[in-house]
N, C-alpha and C. Protein backbone atom coordinates (compact mmCIF):
# COMPACT_ATOMS: atom_id res chain seq x y z
N MET A 1 73.51 -22.95 23.90
CA MET A 1 72.28 -23.69 24.18
C MET A 1 71.71 -23.28 25.51
N GLY A 2 72.65 -23.04 26.52
CA GLY A 2 72.17 -22.64 27.84
C GLY A 2 71.49 -21.30 27.81
N ASN A 3 72.05 -20.37 26.99
CA ASN A 3 71.42 -19.05 26.88
C ASN A 3 70.04 -19.14 26.25
N GLU A 4 69.92 -19.97 25.19
CA GLU A 4 68.60 -20.11 24.54
C GLU A 4 67.60 -20.72 25.49
N HIS A 5 68.04 -21.70 26.31
CA HIS A 5 67.11 -22.33 27.25
C HIS A 5 66.65 -21.35 28.31
N SER A 6 67.59 -20.50 28.81
CA SER A 6 67.22 -19.50 29.83
C SER A 6 66.29 -18.45 29.25
N ALA A 7 66.52 -18.05 27.97
CA ALA A 7 65.64 -17.05 27.34
C ALA A 7 64.24 -17.58 27.15
N SER A 8 64.14 -18.85 26.74
CA SER A 8 62.79 -19.43 26.56
C SER A 8 62.08 -19.58 27.88
N SER A 9 62.82 -19.90 28.98
CA SER A 9 62.18 -20.01 30.30
C SER A 9 61.70 -18.65 30.77
N ASP A 10 62.47 -17.57 30.48
CA ASP A 10 62.02 -16.23 30.85
C ASP A 10 60.74 -15.84 30.11
N ILE A 11 60.67 -16.18 28.84
CA ILE A 11 59.46 -15.85 28.05
C ILE A 11 58.25 -16.59 28.60
N ARG A 12 58.44 -17.86 28.99
CA ARG A 12 57.33 -18.64 29.55
C ARG A 12 56.86 -18.05 30.87
N SER A 13 57.83 -17.61 31.71
CA SER A 13 57.45 -17.02 33.00
C SER A 13 56.68 -15.72 32.80
N GLN A 14 57.09 -14.91 31.80
CA GLN A 14 56.35 -13.67 31.52
C GLN A 14 54.94 -13.97 31.03
N ARG A 15 54.80 -14.99 30.18
CA ARG A 15 53.46 -15.36 29.70
C ARG A 15 52.59 -15.85 30.84
N ASP A 16 53.18 -16.62 31.77
CA ASP A 16 52.40 -17.10 32.92
C ASP A 16 51.93 -15.94 33.77
N ASP A 17 52.85 -14.94 33.97
CA ASP A 17 52.45 -13.77 34.76
C ASP A 17 51.33 -13.01 34.08
N GLU A 18 51.42 -12.85 32.75
CA GLU A 18 50.36 -12.14 32.03
C GLU A 18 49.04 -12.89 32.11
N TYR A 19 49.09 -14.22 32.02
CA TYR A 19 47.86 -15.01 32.12
C TYR A 19 47.25 -14.88 33.50
N LYS A 20 48.09 -14.89 34.56
CA LYS A 20 47.57 -14.70 35.91
C LYS A 20 46.93 -13.34 36.06
N HIS A 21 47.58 -12.32 35.46
CA HIS A 21 47.02 -10.96 35.58
C HIS A 21 45.69 -10.86 34.86
N SER A 22 45.62 -11.46 33.67
CA SER A 22 44.36 -11.37 32.92
C SER A 22 43.25 -12.14 33.60
N SER A 23 43.57 -13.35 34.13
CA SER A 23 42.54 -14.11 34.83
C SER A 23 42.12 -13.42 36.11
N LEU A 24 43.07 -12.78 36.77
CA LEU A 24 42.73 -12.03 37.98
C LEU A 24 41.83 -10.85 37.66
N SER A 25 42.11 -10.18 36.54
CA SER A 25 41.26 -9.04 36.17
C SER A 25 39.87 -9.48 35.77
N LEU A 26 39.70 -10.70 35.20
CA LEU A 26 38.37 -11.19 34.84
C LEU A 26 37.60 -11.63 36.07
N GLN A 27 38.27 -12.30 37.02
CA GLN A 27 37.57 -12.78 38.21
C GLN A 27 37.24 -11.65 39.16
N ARG A 28 38.08 -10.68 39.27
CA ARG A 28 37.86 -9.57 40.19
C ARG A 28 37.74 -8.30 39.36
N PRO A 29 36.54 -7.78 39.16
CA PRO A 29 36.37 -6.58 38.33
C PRO A 29 37.01 -5.37 38.96
N ILE A 30 37.15 -4.37 38.10
CA ILE A 30 37.79 -3.13 38.54
C ILE A 30 36.90 -2.45 39.56
N GLY A 31 37.50 -2.03 40.68
CA GLY A 31 36.74 -1.31 41.69
C GLY A 31 36.11 -2.22 42.71
N ALA A 32 36.38 -3.56 42.68
CA ALA A 32 35.74 -4.46 43.64
C ALA A 32 36.34 -4.32 45.02
N ASP A 33 37.63 -4.06 45.11
CA ASP A 33 38.30 -3.96 46.42
C ASP A 33 38.52 -2.53 46.86
N SER A 34 38.04 -1.56 46.13
CA SER A 34 38.31 -0.15 46.46
C SER A 34 37.24 0.34 47.41
N THR A 35 37.35 -0.01 48.68
CA THR A 35 36.40 0.42 49.70
C THR A 35 36.91 1.60 50.50
N LYS A 36 38.18 1.88 50.41
CA LYS A 36 38.74 2.99 51.16
C LYS A 36 38.60 4.27 50.38
N PRO A 37 38.57 5.43 51.04
CA PRO A 37 38.45 6.71 50.34
C PRO A 37 39.66 6.96 49.46
N PRO A 38 39.53 7.77 48.41
CA PRO A 38 40.62 8.01 47.47
C PRO A 38 41.84 8.66 48.09
N SER A 39 41.63 9.50 49.13
CA SER A 39 42.76 10.20 49.72
C SER A 39 43.72 9.22 50.38
N LYS A 40 43.19 8.27 51.17
CA LYS A 40 44.03 7.29 51.83
C LYS A 40 44.71 6.39 50.81
N LEU A 41 43.96 6.05 49.74
CA LEU A 41 44.53 5.17 48.73
C LEU A 41 45.70 5.82 48.02
N SER A 42 45.54 7.14 47.73
CA SER A 42 46.63 7.86 47.06
C SER A 42 47.84 8.00 47.97
N SER A 43 47.61 8.27 49.28
CA SER A 43 48.74 8.39 50.20
C SER A 43 49.45 7.07 50.36
N ARG A 44 48.66 5.97 50.36
CA ARG A 44 49.27 4.65 50.49
C ARG A 44 50.08 4.30 49.25
N SER A 45 49.56 4.73 48.09
CA SER A 45 50.30 4.43 46.87
C SER A 45 51.61 5.21 46.81
N LYS A 46 51.65 6.38 47.46
CA LYS A 46 52.89 7.14 47.49
C LYS A 46 53.90 6.52 48.45
N SER A 47 53.40 6.02 49.60
CA SER A 47 54.32 5.52 50.62
C SER A 47 54.78 4.10 50.31
N VAL A 48 53.81 3.21 49.95
CA VAL A 48 54.15 1.81 49.74
C VAL A 48 54.12 1.54 48.26
N PRO A 49 55.17 1.06 47.67
CA PRO A 49 55.14 0.75 46.24
C PRO A 49 54.25 -0.45 45.97
N ALA A 50 53.54 -0.40 44.87
CA ALA A 50 52.62 -1.49 44.52
C ALA A 50 53.40 -2.67 44.03
N PRO A 51 53.02 -3.87 44.46
CA PRO A 51 53.73 -5.06 43.98
C PRO A 51 53.51 -5.25 42.50
N SER A 52 54.49 -5.90 41.89
CA SER A 52 54.40 -6.12 40.44
C SER A 52 53.26 -7.09 40.13
N GLY A 53 52.53 -6.78 39.09
CA GLY A 53 51.44 -7.66 38.67
C GLY A 53 50.11 -7.37 39.33
N SER A 54 49.97 -6.38 40.24
CA SER A 54 48.69 -6.05 40.87
C SER A 54 48.05 -4.87 40.16
N ILE A 55 46.72 -4.76 40.32
CA ILE A 55 45.95 -3.69 39.69
C ILE A 55 45.66 -2.62 40.73
N VAL A 56 46.00 -1.39 40.44
CA VAL A 56 45.79 -0.26 41.34
C VAL A 56 44.55 0.48 40.89
N VAL A 57 43.60 0.67 41.79
CA VAL A 57 42.36 1.39 41.51
C VAL A 57 42.53 2.82 41.96
N VAL A 58 42.39 3.75 41.06
CA VAL A 58 42.55 5.16 41.39
C VAL A 58 41.27 5.73 41.98
N ALA A 59 40.11 5.45 41.34
CA ALA A 59 38.83 5.99 41.82
C ALA A 59 37.74 4.99 41.48
N ASP A 60 36.75 4.91 42.35
CA ASP A 60 35.61 4.03 42.11
C ASP A 60 34.74 4.57 41.00
N GLY A 61 34.16 3.67 40.22
CA GLY A 61 33.19 4.08 39.21
C GLY A 61 31.85 4.41 39.83
N LEU A 62 31.02 5.11 39.06
CA LEU A 62 29.70 5.48 39.55
C LEU A 62 28.82 4.24 39.65
N ARG A 63 28.27 4.02 40.81
CA ARG A 63 27.39 2.88 41.04
C ARG A 63 25.93 3.35 41.09
N ARG A 64 25.12 2.63 40.39
CA ARG A 64 23.69 2.97 40.35
C ARG A 64 22.98 2.13 41.40
N SER A 65 22.45 2.83 42.38
CA SER A 65 21.74 2.13 43.45
C SER A 65 20.34 1.68 43.01
N GLU A 66 19.73 2.45 42.11
CA GLU A 66 18.39 2.12 41.67
C GLU A 66 18.45 1.03 40.60
N THR A 67 17.44 0.20 40.61
CA THR A 67 17.34 -0.86 39.61
C THR A 67 16.85 -0.28 38.29
N ASP A 68 17.45 -0.72 37.20
CA ASP A 68 17.06 -0.23 35.88
C ASP A 68 15.62 -0.63 35.59
N ALA A 69 14.88 0.28 34.90
CA ALA A 69 13.47 0.01 34.61
C ALA A 69 13.31 -1.18 33.67
N GLU A 70 14.21 -1.31 32.71
CA GLU A 70 14.12 -2.44 31.78
C GLU A 70 14.39 -3.76 32.49
N LEU A 71 15.36 -3.75 33.41
CA LEU A 71 15.62 -4.97 34.17
C LEU A 71 14.45 -5.33 35.07
N LYS A 72 13.79 -4.30 35.63
CA LYS A 72 12.62 -4.56 36.47
C LYS A 72 11.50 -5.17 35.65
N MET A 73 11.27 -4.62 34.44
CA MET A 73 10.24 -5.20 33.57
C MET A 73 10.61 -6.61 33.13
N LEU A 74 11.91 -6.84 32.89
CA LEU A 74 12.34 -8.18 32.51
C LEU A 74 12.14 -9.17 33.64
N ASN A 75 12.36 -8.73 34.87
CA ASN A 75 12.14 -9.62 36.02
C ASN A 75 10.66 -9.91 36.23
N GLN A 76 9.80 -8.97 35.85
CA GLN A 76 8.36 -9.17 36.01
C GLN A 76 7.75 -10.00 34.89
N THR A 77 8.53 -10.31 33.85
CA THR A 77 8.00 -11.11 32.75
C THR A 77 7.76 -12.54 33.22
N PRO A 78 6.57 -13.09 32.99
CA PRO A 78 6.31 -14.47 33.45
C PRO A 78 7.12 -15.48 32.66
N VAL A 79 7.34 -16.59 33.28
CA VAL A 79 8.11 -17.67 32.66
C VAL A 79 7.18 -18.49 31.78
N PHE A 80 7.60 -18.75 30.56
CA PHE A 80 6.80 -19.54 29.62
C PHE A 80 7.34 -20.97 29.61
N VAL A 81 6.44 -21.89 29.84
CA VAL A 81 6.80 -23.31 29.86
C VAL A 81 6.18 -23.98 28.64
N PRO A 82 6.87 -24.84 27.93
CA PRO A 82 6.27 -25.51 26.77
C PRO A 82 5.09 -26.38 27.18
N LEU A 83 4.13 -26.51 26.28
CA LEU A 83 2.94 -27.31 26.57
C LEU A 83 3.28 -28.79 26.71
N ILE A 84 4.19 -29.23 25.90
CA ILE A 84 4.58 -30.65 25.93
C ILE A 84 6.07 -30.73 26.26
N GLU A 85 6.41 -31.56 27.20
CA GLU A 85 7.81 -31.71 27.56
C GLU A 85 8.57 -32.38 26.44
N SER A 86 9.84 -32.01 26.32
CA SER A 86 10.66 -32.57 25.25
C SER A 86 10.90 -34.06 25.44
N ALA A 87 10.84 -34.54 26.68
CA ALA A 87 11.07 -35.97 26.91
C ALA A 87 9.94 -36.83 26.39
N SER A 88 8.72 -36.27 26.35
CA SER A 88 7.56 -37.05 25.89
C SER A 88 7.27 -36.88 24.41
N LEU A 89 8.03 -36.04 23.70
CA LEU A 89 7.78 -35.84 22.28
C LEU A 89 7.99 -37.11 21.45
N PRO A 90 9.03 -37.91 21.69
CA PRO A 90 9.18 -39.13 20.86
C PRO A 90 8.03 -40.11 21.01
N ARG A 91 7.29 -40.07 22.12
CA ARG A 91 6.19 -41.02 22.31
C ARG A 91 4.89 -40.56 21.68
N ILE A 92 4.85 -39.36 21.11
CA ILE A 92 3.62 -38.84 20.51
C ILE A 92 3.49 -39.39 19.10
N ASP A 93 2.26 -39.79 18.77
CA ASP A 93 1.98 -40.30 17.43
C ASP A 93 1.79 -39.13 16.48
N LYS A 94 2.62 -39.04 15.45
CA LYS A 94 2.57 -37.91 14.52
C LYS A 94 1.60 -38.13 13.37
N SER A 95 1.09 -39.33 13.22
CA SER A 95 0.20 -39.60 12.09
C SER A 95 -1.09 -38.80 12.18
N SER A 96 -1.64 -38.68 13.40
CA SER A 96 -2.88 -37.91 13.57
C SER A 96 -2.65 -36.44 13.24
N LEU A 97 -1.50 -35.91 13.69
CA LEU A 97 -1.19 -34.52 13.39
C LEU A 97 -1.01 -34.30 11.90
N LEU A 98 -0.37 -35.27 11.22
CA LEU A 98 -0.20 -35.15 9.77
C LEU A 98 -1.53 -35.22 9.05
N LYS A 99 -2.42 -36.10 9.52
CA LYS A 99 -3.75 -36.19 8.91
C LYS A 99 -4.53 -34.88 9.10
N MET A 100 -4.43 -34.31 10.30
CA MET A 100 -5.12 -33.05 10.55
C MET A 100 -4.56 -31.94 9.67
N ALA A 101 -3.23 -31.90 9.52
CA ALA A 101 -2.62 -30.88 8.66
C ALA A 101 -3.02 -31.07 7.20
N ALA A 102 -3.07 -32.35 6.75
CA ALA A 102 -3.49 -32.61 5.37
C ALA A 102 -4.95 -32.24 5.16
N ARG A 103 -5.79 -32.55 6.17
CA ARG A 103 -7.21 -32.18 6.05
C ARG A 103 -7.38 -30.66 6.04
N TYR A 104 -6.60 -29.97 6.84
CA TYR A 104 -6.68 -28.51 6.85
C TYR A 104 -6.18 -27.92 5.53
N GLU A 105 -5.13 -28.53 4.98
CA GLU A 105 -4.63 -28.09 3.68
C GLU A 105 -5.68 -28.29 2.59
N GLU A 106 -6.37 -29.44 2.63
CA GLU A 106 -7.43 -29.69 1.65
C GLU A 106 -8.58 -28.70 1.81
N HIS A 107 -8.89 -28.37 3.07
CA HIS A 107 -9.96 -27.40 3.31
C HIS A 107 -9.58 -26.03 2.77
N LEU A 108 -8.35 -25.61 3.00
CA LEU A 108 -7.89 -24.32 2.48
C LEU A 108 -7.87 -24.31 0.96
N LYS A 109 -7.51 -25.44 0.36
CA LYS A 109 -7.51 -25.54 -1.10
C LYS A 109 -8.92 -25.41 -1.65
N THR A 110 -9.88 -26.08 -0.99
CA THR A 110 -11.28 -25.98 -1.43
C THR A 110 -11.79 -24.55 -1.30
N CYS A 111 -11.47 -23.92 -0.17
CA CYS A 111 -11.91 -22.53 0.02
C CYS A 111 -11.27 -21.60 -1.01
N SER A 112 -10.00 -21.84 -1.32
CA SER A 112 -9.34 -20.98 -2.31
C SER A 112 -9.95 -21.16 -3.69
N GLU A 113 -10.32 -22.40 -4.04
CA GLU A 113 -10.96 -22.62 -5.34
C GLU A 113 -12.31 -21.92 -5.41
N ALA A 114 -13.08 -21.99 -4.30
CA ALA A 114 -14.37 -21.29 -4.29
C ALA A 114 -14.18 -19.78 -4.40
N ILE A 115 -13.15 -19.27 -3.73
CA ILE A 115 -12.90 -17.83 -3.79
C ILE A 115 -12.47 -17.41 -5.19
N VAL A 116 -11.64 -18.24 -5.84
CA VAL A 116 -11.22 -17.93 -7.21
C VAL A 116 -12.41 -17.94 -8.16
N PHE A 117 -13.32 -18.90 -7.98
CA PHE A 117 -14.52 -18.95 -8.83
C PHE A 117 -15.38 -17.70 -8.63
N ASP A 118 -15.58 -17.32 -7.36
CA ASP A 118 -16.37 -16.11 -7.09
C ASP A 118 -15.69 -14.87 -7.65
N GLN A 119 -14.36 -14.82 -7.56
CA GLN A 119 -13.64 -13.68 -8.12
C GLN A 119 -13.81 -13.59 -9.63
N ASN A 120 -13.77 -14.74 -10.29
CA ASN A 120 -13.97 -14.74 -11.75
C ASN A 120 -15.37 -14.28 -12.12
N VAL A 121 -16.38 -14.73 -11.34
CA VAL A 121 -17.75 -14.30 -11.61
C VAL A 121 -17.89 -12.80 -11.40
N LEU A 122 -17.30 -12.31 -10.30
CA LEU A 122 -17.37 -10.87 -10.05
C LEU A 122 -16.64 -10.07 -11.12
N TYR A 123 -15.52 -10.58 -11.59
CA TYR A 123 -14.78 -9.89 -12.65
C TYR A 123 -15.60 -9.83 -13.93
N THR A 124 -16.29 -10.93 -14.26
CA THR A 124 -17.13 -10.94 -15.46
C THR A 124 -18.28 -9.95 -15.33
N ARG A 125 -18.90 -9.92 -14.15
CA ARG A 125 -20.02 -8.98 -13.95
C ARG A 125 -19.53 -7.54 -13.98
N ILE A 126 -18.39 -7.29 -13.38
CA ILE A 126 -17.85 -5.93 -13.39
C ILE A 126 -17.54 -5.48 -14.81
N ARG A 127 -16.99 -6.41 -15.61
CA ARG A 127 -16.69 -6.07 -16.99
C ARG A 127 -17.97 -5.79 -17.78
N ASP A 128 -19.03 -6.59 -17.53
CA ASP A 128 -20.31 -6.34 -18.22
C ASP A 128 -20.91 -5.01 -17.80
N ILE A 129 -20.82 -4.71 -16.50
CA ILE A 129 -21.37 -3.45 -16.01
C ILE A 129 -20.59 -2.27 -16.58
N ASP A 130 -19.28 -2.41 -16.68
CA ASP A 130 -18.48 -1.34 -17.28
C ASP A 130 -18.86 -1.11 -18.74
N SER A 131 -19.08 -2.21 -19.47
CA SER A 131 -19.48 -2.07 -20.88
C SER A 131 -20.85 -1.41 -20.99
N LEU A 132 -21.79 -1.83 -20.12
CA LEU A 132 -23.12 -1.23 -20.13
C LEU A 132 -23.06 0.25 -19.76
N ALA A 133 -22.25 0.57 -18.76
CA ALA A 133 -22.11 1.98 -18.36
C ALA A 133 -21.50 2.81 -19.48
N GLN A 134 -20.55 2.24 -20.22
CA GLN A 134 -19.97 2.95 -21.34
C GLN A 134 -21.00 3.20 -22.43
N ASN A 135 -21.85 2.20 -22.70
CA ASN A 135 -22.91 2.38 -23.70
C ASN A 135 -23.91 3.44 -23.27
N VAL A 136 -24.28 3.41 -21.99
CA VAL A 136 -25.22 4.41 -21.48
C VAL A 136 -24.61 5.80 -21.57
N TYR A 137 -23.32 5.90 -21.25
CA TYR A 137 -22.64 7.19 -21.32
C TYR A 137 -22.63 7.73 -22.75
N MET A 138 -22.34 6.85 -23.71
CA MET A 138 -22.33 7.28 -25.11
C MET A 138 -23.72 7.69 -25.57
N SER A 139 -24.75 6.94 -25.13
CA SER A 139 -26.12 7.29 -25.50
C SER A 139 -26.53 8.63 -24.91
N MET A 140 -26.18 8.86 -23.65
CA MET A 140 -26.51 10.13 -23.01
C MET A 140 -25.75 11.28 -23.66
N THR A 141 -24.51 11.03 -24.07
CA THR A 141 -23.75 12.08 -24.74
C THR A 141 -24.39 12.45 -26.08
N GLU A 142 -24.83 11.42 -26.82
CA GLU A 142 -25.50 11.69 -28.10
C GLU A 142 -26.82 12.42 -27.88
N ARG A 143 -27.54 12.02 -26.86
CA ARG A 143 -28.81 12.71 -26.56
C ARG A 143 -28.56 14.15 -26.14
N GLN A 144 -27.51 14.38 -25.40
CA GLN A 144 -27.18 15.75 -25.01
C GLN A 144 -26.87 16.61 -26.22
N ARG A 145 -26.16 16.03 -27.19
CA ARG A 145 -25.88 16.78 -28.41
C ARG A 145 -27.17 17.14 -29.15
N LYS A 146 -28.09 16.17 -29.23
CA LYS A 146 -29.37 16.45 -29.90
C LYS A 146 -30.13 17.55 -29.17
N TYR A 147 -30.19 17.46 -27.86
CA TYR A 147 -30.90 18.49 -27.10
C TYR A 147 -30.22 19.84 -27.24
N ALA A 148 -28.90 19.86 -27.38
CA ALA A 148 -28.21 21.13 -27.60
C ALA A 148 -28.63 21.74 -28.94
N LYS A 149 -28.78 20.87 -29.96
CA LYS A 149 -29.25 21.37 -31.26
C LYS A 149 -30.68 21.87 -31.16
N TYR A 150 -31.54 21.13 -30.44
CA TYR A 150 -32.92 21.57 -30.27
C TYR A 150 -32.98 22.91 -29.53
N ALA A 151 -32.15 23.06 -28.52
CA ALA A 151 -32.13 24.32 -27.78
C ALA A 151 -31.67 25.47 -28.67
N GLU A 152 -30.70 25.18 -29.54
CA GLU A 152 -30.25 26.21 -30.47
C GLU A 152 -31.36 26.60 -31.45
N GLN A 153 -32.11 25.61 -31.94
CA GLN A 153 -33.22 25.91 -32.85
C GLN A 153 -34.32 26.69 -32.14
N LEU A 154 -34.61 26.32 -30.89
CA LEU A 154 -35.62 27.07 -30.14
C LEU A 154 -35.18 28.51 -29.91
N GLN A 155 -33.89 28.69 -29.67
CA GLN A 155 -33.38 30.05 -29.50
C GLN A 155 -33.55 30.85 -30.79
N ARG A 156 -33.31 30.20 -31.93
CA ARG A 156 -33.51 30.88 -33.21
C ARG A 156 -34.98 31.22 -33.42
N ILE A 157 -35.87 30.31 -33.04
CA ILE A 157 -37.31 30.59 -33.17
C ILE A 157 -37.70 31.77 -32.31
N SER A 158 -37.16 31.82 -31.10
CA SER A 158 -37.48 32.94 -30.22
C SER A 158 -36.97 34.25 -30.80
N ASP A 159 -35.76 34.22 -31.36
CA ASP A 159 -35.22 35.43 -31.98
C ASP A 159 -36.07 35.85 -33.19
N THR A 160 -36.50 34.88 -34.00
CA THR A 160 -37.34 35.19 -35.17
C THR A 160 -38.68 35.77 -34.73
N ARG A 161 -39.23 35.23 -33.67
CA ARG A 161 -40.52 35.73 -33.18
C ARG A 161 -40.39 37.17 -32.69
N SER A 162 -39.32 37.46 -31.98
CA SER A 162 -39.13 38.84 -31.52
C SER A 162 -38.93 39.79 -32.70
N THR A 163 -38.24 39.31 -33.75
CA THR A 163 -38.05 40.14 -34.95
C THR A 163 -39.38 40.40 -35.64
N LEU A 164 -40.23 39.37 -35.75
CA LEU A 164 -41.55 39.54 -36.35
C LEU A 164 -42.42 40.49 -35.54
N THR A 165 -42.30 40.45 -34.26
CA THR A 165 -43.07 41.38 -33.41
C THR A 165 -42.65 42.82 -33.68
N LYS A 166 -41.35 43.04 -33.81
CA LYS A 166 -40.88 44.39 -34.12
C LYS A 166 -41.39 44.84 -35.50
N ILE A 167 -41.36 43.93 -36.49
CA ILE A 167 -41.87 44.28 -37.83
C ILE A 167 -43.35 44.61 -37.77
N ARG A 168 -44.12 43.85 -37.04
CA ARG A 168 -45.56 44.10 -36.92
C ARG A 168 -45.82 45.47 -36.30
N MET A 169 -45.07 45.81 -35.27
CA MET A 169 -45.24 47.11 -34.64
C MET A 169 -44.89 48.24 -35.60
N ASN A 170 -43.81 48.06 -36.37
CA ASN A 170 -43.42 49.10 -37.33
C ASN A 170 -44.47 49.25 -38.44
N MET A 171 -45.02 48.14 -38.91
CA MET A 171 -46.06 48.22 -39.95
C MET A 171 -47.32 48.89 -39.43
N THR A 172 -47.71 48.59 -38.24
CA THR A 172 -48.89 49.23 -37.65
C THR A 172 -48.68 50.73 -37.53
N LYS A 173 -47.48 51.10 -37.10
CA LYS A 173 -47.17 52.52 -36.99
C LYS A 173 -47.14 53.19 -38.36
N THR A 174 -46.60 52.49 -39.35
CA THR A 174 -46.53 53.04 -40.71
C THR A 174 -47.93 53.22 -41.31
N VAL A 175 -48.79 52.25 -41.12
CA VAL A 175 -50.18 52.36 -41.63
C VAL A 175 -50.90 53.52 -40.96
N HIS A 176 -50.69 53.72 -39.70
CA HIS A 176 -51.34 54.84 -39.00
C HIS A 176 -50.84 56.18 -39.53
N LEU A 177 -49.53 56.28 -39.79
CA LEU A 177 -48.99 57.52 -40.34
C LEU A 177 -49.49 57.77 -41.76
N MET A 178 -49.58 56.71 -42.56
CA MET A 178 -50.11 56.86 -43.92
C MET A 178 -51.57 57.30 -43.91
N LYS A 179 -52.32 56.80 -42.96
CA LYS A 179 -53.73 57.21 -42.87
C LYS A 179 -53.83 58.68 -42.48
N GLU A 180 -53.03 59.14 -41.55
CA GLU A 180 -53.05 60.55 -41.18
C GLU A 180 -52.61 61.43 -42.36
N LEU A 181 -51.58 60.99 -43.06
CA LEU A 181 -51.12 61.76 -44.21
C LEU A 181 -52.19 61.81 -45.32
N ASN A 182 -52.87 60.72 -45.54
CA ASN A 182 -53.92 60.69 -46.57
C ASN A 182 -55.11 61.57 -46.18
N ASP A 183 -55.41 61.68 -44.90
CA ASP A 183 -56.51 62.53 -44.45
C ASP A 183 -56.19 64.01 -44.64
N ARG A 184 -54.92 64.38 -44.58
CA ARG A 184 -54.54 65.78 -44.72
C ARG A 184 -54.44 66.22 -46.19
N LEU A 185 -54.44 65.27 -47.07
CA LEU A 185 -54.39 65.64 -48.49
C LEU A 185 -55.75 66.16 -48.97
N PRO A 186 -55.75 66.95 -50.06
CA PRO A 186 -57.05 67.39 -50.62
C PRO A 186 -57.86 66.19 -51.12
N ASP A 187 -59.14 66.44 -51.35
CA ASP A 187 -60.01 65.33 -51.73
C ASP A 187 -59.65 64.77 -53.10
N ASP A 188 -59.22 65.63 -53.99
CA ASP A 188 -58.87 65.13 -55.33
C ASP A 188 -57.53 64.40 -55.36
N GLU A 189 -56.73 64.58 -54.29
CA GLU A 189 -55.41 63.93 -54.26
C GLU A 189 -55.34 62.77 -53.25
N LYS A 190 -56.42 62.53 -52.62
CA LYS A 190 -56.40 61.44 -51.64
C LYS A 190 -56.25 60.09 -52.33
N LEU A 191 -55.58 59.22 -51.64
CA LEU A 191 -55.37 57.86 -52.14
C LEU A 191 -56.39 56.91 -51.52
N GLU A 192 -56.44 55.78 -52.13
CA GLU A 192 -57.33 54.78 -51.56
C GLU A 192 -56.79 54.34 -50.18
N GLU A 193 -57.71 54.00 -49.37
CA GLU A 193 -57.33 53.61 -48.00
C GLU A 193 -56.50 52.32 -48.05
N PHE A 194 -55.41 52.39 -47.34
CA PHE A 194 -54.45 51.27 -47.36
C PHE A 194 -54.83 50.31 -46.23
N HIS A 195 -55.08 49.07 -46.60
CA HIS A 195 -55.47 48.05 -45.61
C HIS A 195 -54.36 46.99 -45.52
N VAL A 196 -53.97 46.70 -44.32
CA VAL A 196 -52.95 45.66 -44.05
C VAL A 196 -53.52 44.72 -43.01
N ASN A 197 -53.54 43.47 -43.38
CA ASN A 197 -54.04 42.45 -42.43
C ASN A 197 -52.91 42.05 -41.46
N ILE A 198 -53.01 42.54 -40.27
CA ILE A 198 -52.02 42.26 -39.23
C ILE A 198 -52.63 41.27 -38.26
N ILE A 199 -51.99 40.16 -38.10
CA ILE A 199 -52.50 39.11 -37.21
C ILE A 199 -52.06 39.44 -35.78
N ASP A 200 -53.03 39.49 -34.94
CA ASP A 200 -52.73 39.76 -33.53
C ASP A 200 -52.22 38.48 -32.85
N GLU A 201 -51.15 38.62 -32.05
CA GLU A 201 -50.57 37.45 -31.38
C GLU A 201 -51.51 36.87 -30.34
N SER A 202 -52.34 37.75 -29.75
CA SER A 202 -53.26 37.26 -28.73
C SER A 202 -54.34 36.37 -29.30
N SER A 203 -54.65 36.57 -30.63
CA SER A 203 -55.69 35.76 -31.25
C SER A 203 -55.17 34.43 -31.79
N THR A 204 -53.81 34.28 -31.90
CA THR A 204 -53.24 33.03 -32.41
C THR A 204 -53.33 31.95 -31.34
N PRO A 205 -53.66 30.74 -31.73
CA PRO A 205 -53.75 29.67 -30.73
C PRO A 205 -52.39 29.33 -30.15
N ALA A 206 -52.38 29.06 -28.90
CA ALA A 206 -51.12 28.73 -28.22
C ALA A 206 -50.70 27.32 -28.59
N GLU A 207 -49.39 27.14 -28.80
CA GLU A 207 -48.88 25.82 -29.18
C GLU A 207 -48.73 24.94 -27.94
């Protein structure tokens, strides 16, 4: 029993030492007491043994002398104070605020109903305009087809007219050659004069 009691007391003393070391490390950060140069500190650590439970600093960490830009901006940020103190909130009458919120809700509801009505009217008009535009498009497409047929017929008329002009020229030339040939024949073999009524295009009335 004595051995168990002594072992438990040793464990408690070790835990107390560890707690002291951890609390000491939290209260005094690393590098807080390291004001001497590293050379003297190293020579002292060689000559004098460090006591148990103390923290030995080998080298100081890099210290930034300049203030961080973000911290500077944070310090320049103005302090925001609430409009109404929390102590006076229970004394405020909430009924007026609730009435105002209900009135605002009713106003938004009325505005939304008006907007929905206008949207429905616009949708109906857009649908009617789309239907009318579709009808106009179909009518114009049908008219374009008719005009394409008319253009094709006019092209045929132009081709026929050019063909008739060529035929007229050939007939005129043929009649002239027949007349010359008939003049060269003897009198007893001559034929009657061949007459062809050729309509001149210049004499036809313009359409």
